PDB file of C-alpha atoms in Angstrom:
ATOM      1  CA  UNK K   1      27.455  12.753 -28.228  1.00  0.00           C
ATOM      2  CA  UNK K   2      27.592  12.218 -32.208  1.00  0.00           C
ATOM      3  CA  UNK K   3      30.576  12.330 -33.168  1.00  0.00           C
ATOM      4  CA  UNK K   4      32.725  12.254 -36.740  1.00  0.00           C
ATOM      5  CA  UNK K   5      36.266  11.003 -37.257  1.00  0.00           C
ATOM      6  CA  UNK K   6      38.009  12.186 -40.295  1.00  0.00           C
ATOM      7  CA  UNK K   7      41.329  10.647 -41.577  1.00  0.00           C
ATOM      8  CA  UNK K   8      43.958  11.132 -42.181  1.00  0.00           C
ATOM      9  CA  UNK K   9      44.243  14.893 -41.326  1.00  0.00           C
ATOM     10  CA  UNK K  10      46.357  16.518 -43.581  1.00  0.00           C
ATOM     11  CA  UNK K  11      47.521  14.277 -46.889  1.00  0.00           C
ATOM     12  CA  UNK K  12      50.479  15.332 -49.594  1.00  0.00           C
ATOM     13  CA  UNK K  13      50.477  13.619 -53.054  1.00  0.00           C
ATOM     14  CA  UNK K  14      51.586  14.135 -56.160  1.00  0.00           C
ATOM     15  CA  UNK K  15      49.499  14.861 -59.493  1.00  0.00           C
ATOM     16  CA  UNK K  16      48.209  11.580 -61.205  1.00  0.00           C
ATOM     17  CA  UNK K  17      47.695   9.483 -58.103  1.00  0.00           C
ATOM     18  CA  UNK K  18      45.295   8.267 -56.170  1.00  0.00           C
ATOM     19  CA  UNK K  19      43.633   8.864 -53.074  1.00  0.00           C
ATOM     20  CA  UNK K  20      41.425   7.917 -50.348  1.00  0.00           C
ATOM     21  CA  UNK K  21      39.798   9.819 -47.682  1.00  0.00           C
ATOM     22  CA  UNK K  22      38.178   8.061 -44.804  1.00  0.00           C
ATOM     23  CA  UNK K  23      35.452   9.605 -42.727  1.00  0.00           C
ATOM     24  CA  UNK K  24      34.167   7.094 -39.644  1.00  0.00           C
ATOM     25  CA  UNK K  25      31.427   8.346 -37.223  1.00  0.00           C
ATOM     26  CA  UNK K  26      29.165   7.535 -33.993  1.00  0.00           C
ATOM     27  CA  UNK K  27      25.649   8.788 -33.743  1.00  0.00           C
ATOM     28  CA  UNK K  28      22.652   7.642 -32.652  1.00  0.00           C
ATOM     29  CA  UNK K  29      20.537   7.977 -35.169  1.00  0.00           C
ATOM     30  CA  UNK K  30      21.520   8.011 -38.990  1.00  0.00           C
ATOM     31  CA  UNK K  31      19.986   9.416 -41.770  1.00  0.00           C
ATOM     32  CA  UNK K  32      22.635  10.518 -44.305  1.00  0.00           C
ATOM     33  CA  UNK K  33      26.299  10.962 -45.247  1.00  0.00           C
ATOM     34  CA  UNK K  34      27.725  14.308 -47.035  1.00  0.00           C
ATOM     35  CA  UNK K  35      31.112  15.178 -48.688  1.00  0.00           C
ATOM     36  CA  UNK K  36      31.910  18.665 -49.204  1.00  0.00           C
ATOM     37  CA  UNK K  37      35.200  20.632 -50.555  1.00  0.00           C
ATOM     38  CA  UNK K  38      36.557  23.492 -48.959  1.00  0.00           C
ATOM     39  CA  UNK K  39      38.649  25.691 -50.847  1.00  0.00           C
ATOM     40  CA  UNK K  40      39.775  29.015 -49.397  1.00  0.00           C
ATOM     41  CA  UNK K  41      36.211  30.218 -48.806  1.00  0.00           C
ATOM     42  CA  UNK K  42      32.679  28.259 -48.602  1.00  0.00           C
ATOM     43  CA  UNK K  43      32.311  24.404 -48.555  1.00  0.00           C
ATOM     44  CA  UNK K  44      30.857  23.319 -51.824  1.00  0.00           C
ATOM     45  CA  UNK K  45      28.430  20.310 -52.420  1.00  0.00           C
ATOM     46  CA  UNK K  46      30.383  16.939 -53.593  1.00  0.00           C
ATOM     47  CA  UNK K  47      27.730  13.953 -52.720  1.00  0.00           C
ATOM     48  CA  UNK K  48      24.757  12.705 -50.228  1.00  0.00           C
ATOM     49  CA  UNK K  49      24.941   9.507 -49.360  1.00  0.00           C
ATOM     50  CA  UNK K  50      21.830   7.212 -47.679  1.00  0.00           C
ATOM     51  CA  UNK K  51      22.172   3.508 -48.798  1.00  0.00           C
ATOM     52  CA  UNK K  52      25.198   1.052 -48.052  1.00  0.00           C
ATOM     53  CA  UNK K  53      27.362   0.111 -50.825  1.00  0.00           C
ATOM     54  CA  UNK K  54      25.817   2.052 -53.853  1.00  0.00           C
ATOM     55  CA  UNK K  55      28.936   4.290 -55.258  1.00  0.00           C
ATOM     56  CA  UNK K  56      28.176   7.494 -55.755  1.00  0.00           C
ATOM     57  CA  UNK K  57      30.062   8.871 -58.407  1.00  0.00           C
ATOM     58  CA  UNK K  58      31.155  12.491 -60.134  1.00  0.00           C
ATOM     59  CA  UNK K  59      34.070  12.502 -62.908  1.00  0.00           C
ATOM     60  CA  UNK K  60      37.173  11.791 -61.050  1.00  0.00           C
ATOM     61  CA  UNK K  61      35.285  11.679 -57.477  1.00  0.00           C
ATOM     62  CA  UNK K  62      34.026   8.762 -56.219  1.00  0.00           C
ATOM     63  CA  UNK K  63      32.590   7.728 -52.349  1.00  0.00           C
ATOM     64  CA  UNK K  64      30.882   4.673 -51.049  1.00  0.00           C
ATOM     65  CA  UNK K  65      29.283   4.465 -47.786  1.00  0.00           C
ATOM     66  CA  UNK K  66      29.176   1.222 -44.991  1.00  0.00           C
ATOM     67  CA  UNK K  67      26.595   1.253 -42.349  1.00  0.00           C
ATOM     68  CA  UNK K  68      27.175  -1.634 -40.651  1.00  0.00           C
ATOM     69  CA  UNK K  69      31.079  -0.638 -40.183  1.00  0.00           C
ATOM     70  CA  UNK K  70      29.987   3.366 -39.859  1.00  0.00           C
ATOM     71  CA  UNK K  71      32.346   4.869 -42.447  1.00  0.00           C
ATOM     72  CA  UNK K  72      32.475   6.216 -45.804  1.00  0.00           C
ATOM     73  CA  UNK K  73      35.325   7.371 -48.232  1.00  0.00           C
ATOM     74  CA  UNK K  74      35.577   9.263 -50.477  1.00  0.00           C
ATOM     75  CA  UNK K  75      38.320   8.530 -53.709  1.00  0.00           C
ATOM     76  CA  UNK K  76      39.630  10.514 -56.126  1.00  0.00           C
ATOM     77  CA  UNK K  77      41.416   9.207 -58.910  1.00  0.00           C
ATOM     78  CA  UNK K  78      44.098  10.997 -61.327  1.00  0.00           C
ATOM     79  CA  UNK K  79      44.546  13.487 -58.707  1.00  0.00           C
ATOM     80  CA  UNK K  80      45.444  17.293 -59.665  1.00  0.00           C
ATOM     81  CA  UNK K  81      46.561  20.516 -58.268  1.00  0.00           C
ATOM     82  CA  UNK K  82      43.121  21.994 -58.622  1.00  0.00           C
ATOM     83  CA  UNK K  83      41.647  19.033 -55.925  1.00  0.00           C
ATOM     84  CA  UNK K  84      44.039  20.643 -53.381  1.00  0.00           C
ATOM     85  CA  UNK K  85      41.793  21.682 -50.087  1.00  0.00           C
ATOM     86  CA  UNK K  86      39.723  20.542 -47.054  1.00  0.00           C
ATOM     87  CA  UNK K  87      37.503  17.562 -47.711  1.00  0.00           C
ATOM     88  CA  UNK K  88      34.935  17.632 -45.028  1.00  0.00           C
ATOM     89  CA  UNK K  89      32.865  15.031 -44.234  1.00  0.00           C
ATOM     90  CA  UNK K  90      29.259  15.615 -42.124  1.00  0.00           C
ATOM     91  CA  UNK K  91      26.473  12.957 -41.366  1.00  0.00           C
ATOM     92  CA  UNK K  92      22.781  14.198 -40.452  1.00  0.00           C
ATOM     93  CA  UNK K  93      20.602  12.519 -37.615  1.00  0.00           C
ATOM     94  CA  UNK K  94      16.864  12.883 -37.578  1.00  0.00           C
ATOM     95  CA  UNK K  95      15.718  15.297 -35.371  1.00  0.00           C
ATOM     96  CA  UNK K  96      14.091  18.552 -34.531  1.00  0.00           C
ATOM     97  CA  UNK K  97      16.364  20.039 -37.311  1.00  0.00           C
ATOM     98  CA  UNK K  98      17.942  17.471 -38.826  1.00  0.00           C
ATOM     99  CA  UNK K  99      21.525  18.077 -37.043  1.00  0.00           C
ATOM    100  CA  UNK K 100      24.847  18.165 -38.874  1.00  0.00           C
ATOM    101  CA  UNK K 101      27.318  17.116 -36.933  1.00  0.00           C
ATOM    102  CA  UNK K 102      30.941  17.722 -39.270  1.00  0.00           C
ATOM    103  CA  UNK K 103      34.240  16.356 -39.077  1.00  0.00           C
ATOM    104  CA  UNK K 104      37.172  18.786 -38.786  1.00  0.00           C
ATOM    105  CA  UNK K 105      38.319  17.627 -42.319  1.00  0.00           C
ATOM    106  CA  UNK K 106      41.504  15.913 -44.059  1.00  0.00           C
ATOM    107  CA  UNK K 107      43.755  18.638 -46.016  1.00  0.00           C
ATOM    108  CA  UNK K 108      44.869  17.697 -49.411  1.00  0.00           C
ATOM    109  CA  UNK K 109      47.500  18.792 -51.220  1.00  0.00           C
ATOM    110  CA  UNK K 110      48.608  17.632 -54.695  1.00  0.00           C
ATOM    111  CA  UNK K 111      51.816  19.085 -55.778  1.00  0.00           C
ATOM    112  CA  UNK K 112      52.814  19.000 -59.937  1.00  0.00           C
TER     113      UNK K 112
ATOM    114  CA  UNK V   1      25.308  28.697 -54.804  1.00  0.00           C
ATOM    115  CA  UNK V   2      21.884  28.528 -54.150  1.00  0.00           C
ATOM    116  CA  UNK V   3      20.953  32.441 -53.655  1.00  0.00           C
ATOM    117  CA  UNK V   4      22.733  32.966 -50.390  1.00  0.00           C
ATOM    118  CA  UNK V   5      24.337  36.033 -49.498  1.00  0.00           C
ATOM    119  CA  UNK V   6      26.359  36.940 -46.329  1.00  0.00           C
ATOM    120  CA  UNK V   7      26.971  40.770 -44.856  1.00  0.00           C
ATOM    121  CA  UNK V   8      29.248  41.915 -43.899  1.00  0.00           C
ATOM    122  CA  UNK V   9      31.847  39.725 -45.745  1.00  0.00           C
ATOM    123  CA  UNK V  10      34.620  41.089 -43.285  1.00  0.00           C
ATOM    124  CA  UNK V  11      34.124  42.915 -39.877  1.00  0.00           C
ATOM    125  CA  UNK V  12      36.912  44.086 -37.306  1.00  0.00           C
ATOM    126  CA  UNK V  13      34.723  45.082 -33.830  1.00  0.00           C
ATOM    127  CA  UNK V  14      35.683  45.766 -30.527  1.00  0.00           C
ATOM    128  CA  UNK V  15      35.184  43.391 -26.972  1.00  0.00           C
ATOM    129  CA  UNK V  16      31.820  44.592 -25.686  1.00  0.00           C
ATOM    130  CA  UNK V  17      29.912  46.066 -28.939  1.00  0.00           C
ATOM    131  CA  UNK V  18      27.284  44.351 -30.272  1.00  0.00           C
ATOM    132  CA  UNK V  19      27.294  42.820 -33.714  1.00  0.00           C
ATOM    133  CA  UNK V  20      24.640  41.457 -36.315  1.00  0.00           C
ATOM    134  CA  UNK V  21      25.394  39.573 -39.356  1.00  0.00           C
ATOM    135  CA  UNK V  22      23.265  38.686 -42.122  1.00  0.00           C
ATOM    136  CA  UNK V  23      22.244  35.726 -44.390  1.00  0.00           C
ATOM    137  CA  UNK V  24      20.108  36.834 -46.722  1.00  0.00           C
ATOM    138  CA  UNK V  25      18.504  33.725 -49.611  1.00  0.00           C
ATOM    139  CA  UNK V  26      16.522  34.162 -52.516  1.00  0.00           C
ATOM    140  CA  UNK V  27      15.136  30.630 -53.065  1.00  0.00           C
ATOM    141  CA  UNK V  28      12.153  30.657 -50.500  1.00  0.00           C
ATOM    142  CA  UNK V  29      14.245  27.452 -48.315  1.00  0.00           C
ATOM    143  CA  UNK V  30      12.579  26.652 -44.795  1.00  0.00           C
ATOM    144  CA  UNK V  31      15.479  25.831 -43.399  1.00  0.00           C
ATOM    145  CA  UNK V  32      18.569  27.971 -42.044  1.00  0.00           C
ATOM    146  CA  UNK V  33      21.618  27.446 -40.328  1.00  0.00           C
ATOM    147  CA  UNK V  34      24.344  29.629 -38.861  1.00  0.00           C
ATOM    148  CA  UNK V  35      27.551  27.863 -37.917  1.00  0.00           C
ATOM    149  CA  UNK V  36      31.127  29.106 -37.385  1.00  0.00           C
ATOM    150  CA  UNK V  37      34.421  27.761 -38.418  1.00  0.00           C
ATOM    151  CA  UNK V  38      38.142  27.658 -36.017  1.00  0.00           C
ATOM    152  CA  UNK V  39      40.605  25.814 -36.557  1.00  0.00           C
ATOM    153  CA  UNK V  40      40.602  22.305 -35.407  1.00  0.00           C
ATOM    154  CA  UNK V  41      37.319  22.060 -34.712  1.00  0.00           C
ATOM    155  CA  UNK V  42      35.723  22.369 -38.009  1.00  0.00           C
ATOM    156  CA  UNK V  43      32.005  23.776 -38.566  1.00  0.00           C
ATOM    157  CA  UNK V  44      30.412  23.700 -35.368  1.00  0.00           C
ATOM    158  CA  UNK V  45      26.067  24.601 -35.471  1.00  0.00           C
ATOM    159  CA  UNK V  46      25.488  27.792 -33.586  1.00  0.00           C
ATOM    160  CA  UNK V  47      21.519  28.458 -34.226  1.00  0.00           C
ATOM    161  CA  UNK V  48      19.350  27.311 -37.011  1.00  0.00           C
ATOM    162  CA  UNK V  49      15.906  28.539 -38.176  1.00  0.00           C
ATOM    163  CA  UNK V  50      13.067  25.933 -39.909  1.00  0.00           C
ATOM    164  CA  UNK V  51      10.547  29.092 -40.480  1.00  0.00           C
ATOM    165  CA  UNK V  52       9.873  32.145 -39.961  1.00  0.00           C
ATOM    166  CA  UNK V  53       9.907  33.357 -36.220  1.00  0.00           C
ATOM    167  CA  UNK V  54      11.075  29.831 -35.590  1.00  0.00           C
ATOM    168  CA  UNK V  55      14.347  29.223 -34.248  1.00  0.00           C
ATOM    169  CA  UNK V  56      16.362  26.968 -31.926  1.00  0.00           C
ATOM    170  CA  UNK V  57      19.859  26.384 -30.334  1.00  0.00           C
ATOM    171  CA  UNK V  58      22.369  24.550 -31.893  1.00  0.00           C
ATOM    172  CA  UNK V  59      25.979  23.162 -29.511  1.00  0.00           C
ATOM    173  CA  UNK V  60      27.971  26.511 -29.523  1.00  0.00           C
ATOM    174  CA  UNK V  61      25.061  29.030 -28.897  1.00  0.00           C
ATOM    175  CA  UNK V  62      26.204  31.038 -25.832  1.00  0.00           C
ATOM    176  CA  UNK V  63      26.706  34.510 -26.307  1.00  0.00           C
ATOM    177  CA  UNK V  64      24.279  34.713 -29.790  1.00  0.00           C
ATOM    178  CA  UNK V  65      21.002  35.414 -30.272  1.00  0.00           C
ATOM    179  CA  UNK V  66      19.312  35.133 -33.893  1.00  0.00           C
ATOM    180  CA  UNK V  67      16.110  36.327 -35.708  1.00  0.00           C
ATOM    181  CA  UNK V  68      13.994  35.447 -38.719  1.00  0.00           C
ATOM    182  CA  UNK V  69      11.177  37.668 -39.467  1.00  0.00           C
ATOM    183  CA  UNK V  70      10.947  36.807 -43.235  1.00  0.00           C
ATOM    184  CA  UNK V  71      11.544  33.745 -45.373  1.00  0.00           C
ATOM    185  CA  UNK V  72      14.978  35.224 -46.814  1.00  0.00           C
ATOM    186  CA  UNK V  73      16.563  36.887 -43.980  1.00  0.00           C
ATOM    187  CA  UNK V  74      18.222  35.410 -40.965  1.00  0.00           C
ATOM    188  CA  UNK V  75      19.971  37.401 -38.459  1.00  0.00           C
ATOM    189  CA  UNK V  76      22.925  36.787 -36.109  1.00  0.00           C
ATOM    190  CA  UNK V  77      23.562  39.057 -33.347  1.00  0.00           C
ATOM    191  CA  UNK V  78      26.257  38.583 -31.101  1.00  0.00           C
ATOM    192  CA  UNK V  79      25.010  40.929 -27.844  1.00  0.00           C
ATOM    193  CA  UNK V  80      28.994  41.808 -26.490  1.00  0.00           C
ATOM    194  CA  UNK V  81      31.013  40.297 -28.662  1.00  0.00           C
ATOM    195  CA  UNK V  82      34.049  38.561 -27.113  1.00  0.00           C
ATOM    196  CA  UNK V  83      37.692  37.542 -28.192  1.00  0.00           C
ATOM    197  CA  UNK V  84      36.839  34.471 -28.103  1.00  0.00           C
ATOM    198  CA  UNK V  85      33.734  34.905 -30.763  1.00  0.00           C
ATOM    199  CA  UNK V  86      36.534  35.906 -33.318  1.00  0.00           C
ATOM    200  CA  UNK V  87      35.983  33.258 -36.563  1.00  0.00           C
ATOM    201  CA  UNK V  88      34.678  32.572 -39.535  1.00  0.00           C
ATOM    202  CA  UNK V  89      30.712  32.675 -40.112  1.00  0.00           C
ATOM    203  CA  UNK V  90      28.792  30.279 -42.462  1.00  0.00           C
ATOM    204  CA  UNK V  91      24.934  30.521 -43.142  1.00  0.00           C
ATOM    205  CA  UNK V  92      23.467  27.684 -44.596  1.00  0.00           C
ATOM    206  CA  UNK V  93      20.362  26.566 -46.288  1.00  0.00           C
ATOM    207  CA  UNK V  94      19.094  23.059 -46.328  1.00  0.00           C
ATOM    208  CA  UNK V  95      17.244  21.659 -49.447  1.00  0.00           C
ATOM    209  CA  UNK V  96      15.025  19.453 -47.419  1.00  0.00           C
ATOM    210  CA  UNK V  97      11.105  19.394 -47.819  1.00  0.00           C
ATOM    211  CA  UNK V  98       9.137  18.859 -44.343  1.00  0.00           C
ATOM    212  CA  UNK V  99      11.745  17.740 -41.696  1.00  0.00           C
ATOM    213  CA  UNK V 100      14.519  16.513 -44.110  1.00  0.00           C
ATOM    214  CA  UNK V 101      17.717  17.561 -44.700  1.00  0.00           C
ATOM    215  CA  UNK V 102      19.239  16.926 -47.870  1.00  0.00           C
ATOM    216  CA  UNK V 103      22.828  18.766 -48.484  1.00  0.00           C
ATOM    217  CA  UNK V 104      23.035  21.623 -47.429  1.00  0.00           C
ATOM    218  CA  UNK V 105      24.615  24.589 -49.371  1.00  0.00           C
ATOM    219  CA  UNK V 106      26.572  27.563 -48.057  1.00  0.00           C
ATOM    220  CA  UNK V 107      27.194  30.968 -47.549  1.00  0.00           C
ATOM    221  CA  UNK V 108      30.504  32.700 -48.420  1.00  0.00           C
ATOM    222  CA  UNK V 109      31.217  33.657 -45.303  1.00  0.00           C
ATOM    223  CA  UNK V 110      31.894  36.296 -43.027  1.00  0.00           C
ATOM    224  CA  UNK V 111      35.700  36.867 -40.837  1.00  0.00           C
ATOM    225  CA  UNK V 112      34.413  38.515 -38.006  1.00  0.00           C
ATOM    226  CA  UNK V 113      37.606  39.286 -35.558  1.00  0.00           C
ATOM    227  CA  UNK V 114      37.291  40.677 -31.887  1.00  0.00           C
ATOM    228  CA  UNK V 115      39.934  42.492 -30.955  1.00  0.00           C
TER     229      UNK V 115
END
């Protein structure tokens, strides 16, 4: 069974520092690696990730994938209170569909 | 947000009645996904569609049926919905040409609760 291992679960900080988010899985096939941000309502798009050790990077947002350790994180530098919410991270297996398996997400909060 | 729509964005139903809920996209994707969302188990698949009239099961598909007649429309129909079926809904499209998924974008959502 694929599975995806997101940690840690829930994370406080405060605004200006800097943080890591780990996301390990187990599948048996990989294709690709994808961050998302859940505020209160629909996950939103953050990066796809195919190739080990390229950096994909957006402003303050950085992630990096390994696939010979299985596990990505994503970074985010000069944290503040508008990054507070559920970082979720999801890898896709080749398939009939193409199946997303996610991980149940790490909760930030960044307090002023 | 890629042209998706969800409706209804908020339903209250009763154990036993039947229930449909609706993505609707305006960007001609092949691929659709309807997943739900509970807490501590994050976004679990529950069917997905790669065309029109073509459909499959995803890991959490007891109890729901789904339909796509057209390109834009896929339908989610939960025949006696349970207590159990009470969540959050997600539709999502994938941007993938042929078989592959690139990200995937999603759905507002819909808080369907059983009572």
């Amino acid at each position: 069974e694929d599975k995806v291992v997101q940690s840690p679960l829930s994370l406080v900080v405060h605004e200006g520092d800097t943080v890591t988010l780990n996301c390990s899985y187990e599948v048996t096939n990989f294709r690709s690696l994808l961050w998302y941000k859940q505020e209160k309502k629909a996950p939103t798009f953050l990066f796809m990730l195919t190739s080990s050790g390229i950096e994909k990077k957006s402003g303050r947002l950085s992630s990096i994938l390994d696939k010979k350790e299985l596990f990505s994180i994503l970074n985010i530098t000069a944290t503040q209170t508008g990054d507070s919410a559920v970082y979720l991270c999801a890898v896709v297996t080749p398939g009939g569909y193409q199946k997303v398996t996610f991980g149940i997400g790490t909760k930030l909060q960044v307090i002023p | 947000d890629a042209g998706i729509t969800q409706s209804p964005r908020h339903k209250v139903t009763e154990t036993g009645t039947p229930v449909t809920l609706r993505c609707h996209q305006t960007e001609n994707h092949r691929y659709m996904y309807w997943y739900r969302q509970d807490p501590g188990h994050g976004l679990r698949l529950i069917h997905y569609s790669y065309g029109v009239k073509d459909t499959d099961k995803g890991e959490v598909s007891d109890g729901y049926s789904v339909s796509r007649s057209k390109t834009e429309d896929f339908l989610l129909t939960l025949e006696s919905a349970t207590s159990s079926q009470t969540s959050v809904y997600f539709c999502a499209i994938s941007t993938g040409k042929n078989t592959v998924v690139n990200e995937q974008f999603f759905g507002p959502g819909t808080r369907l609760t059983v009572l």
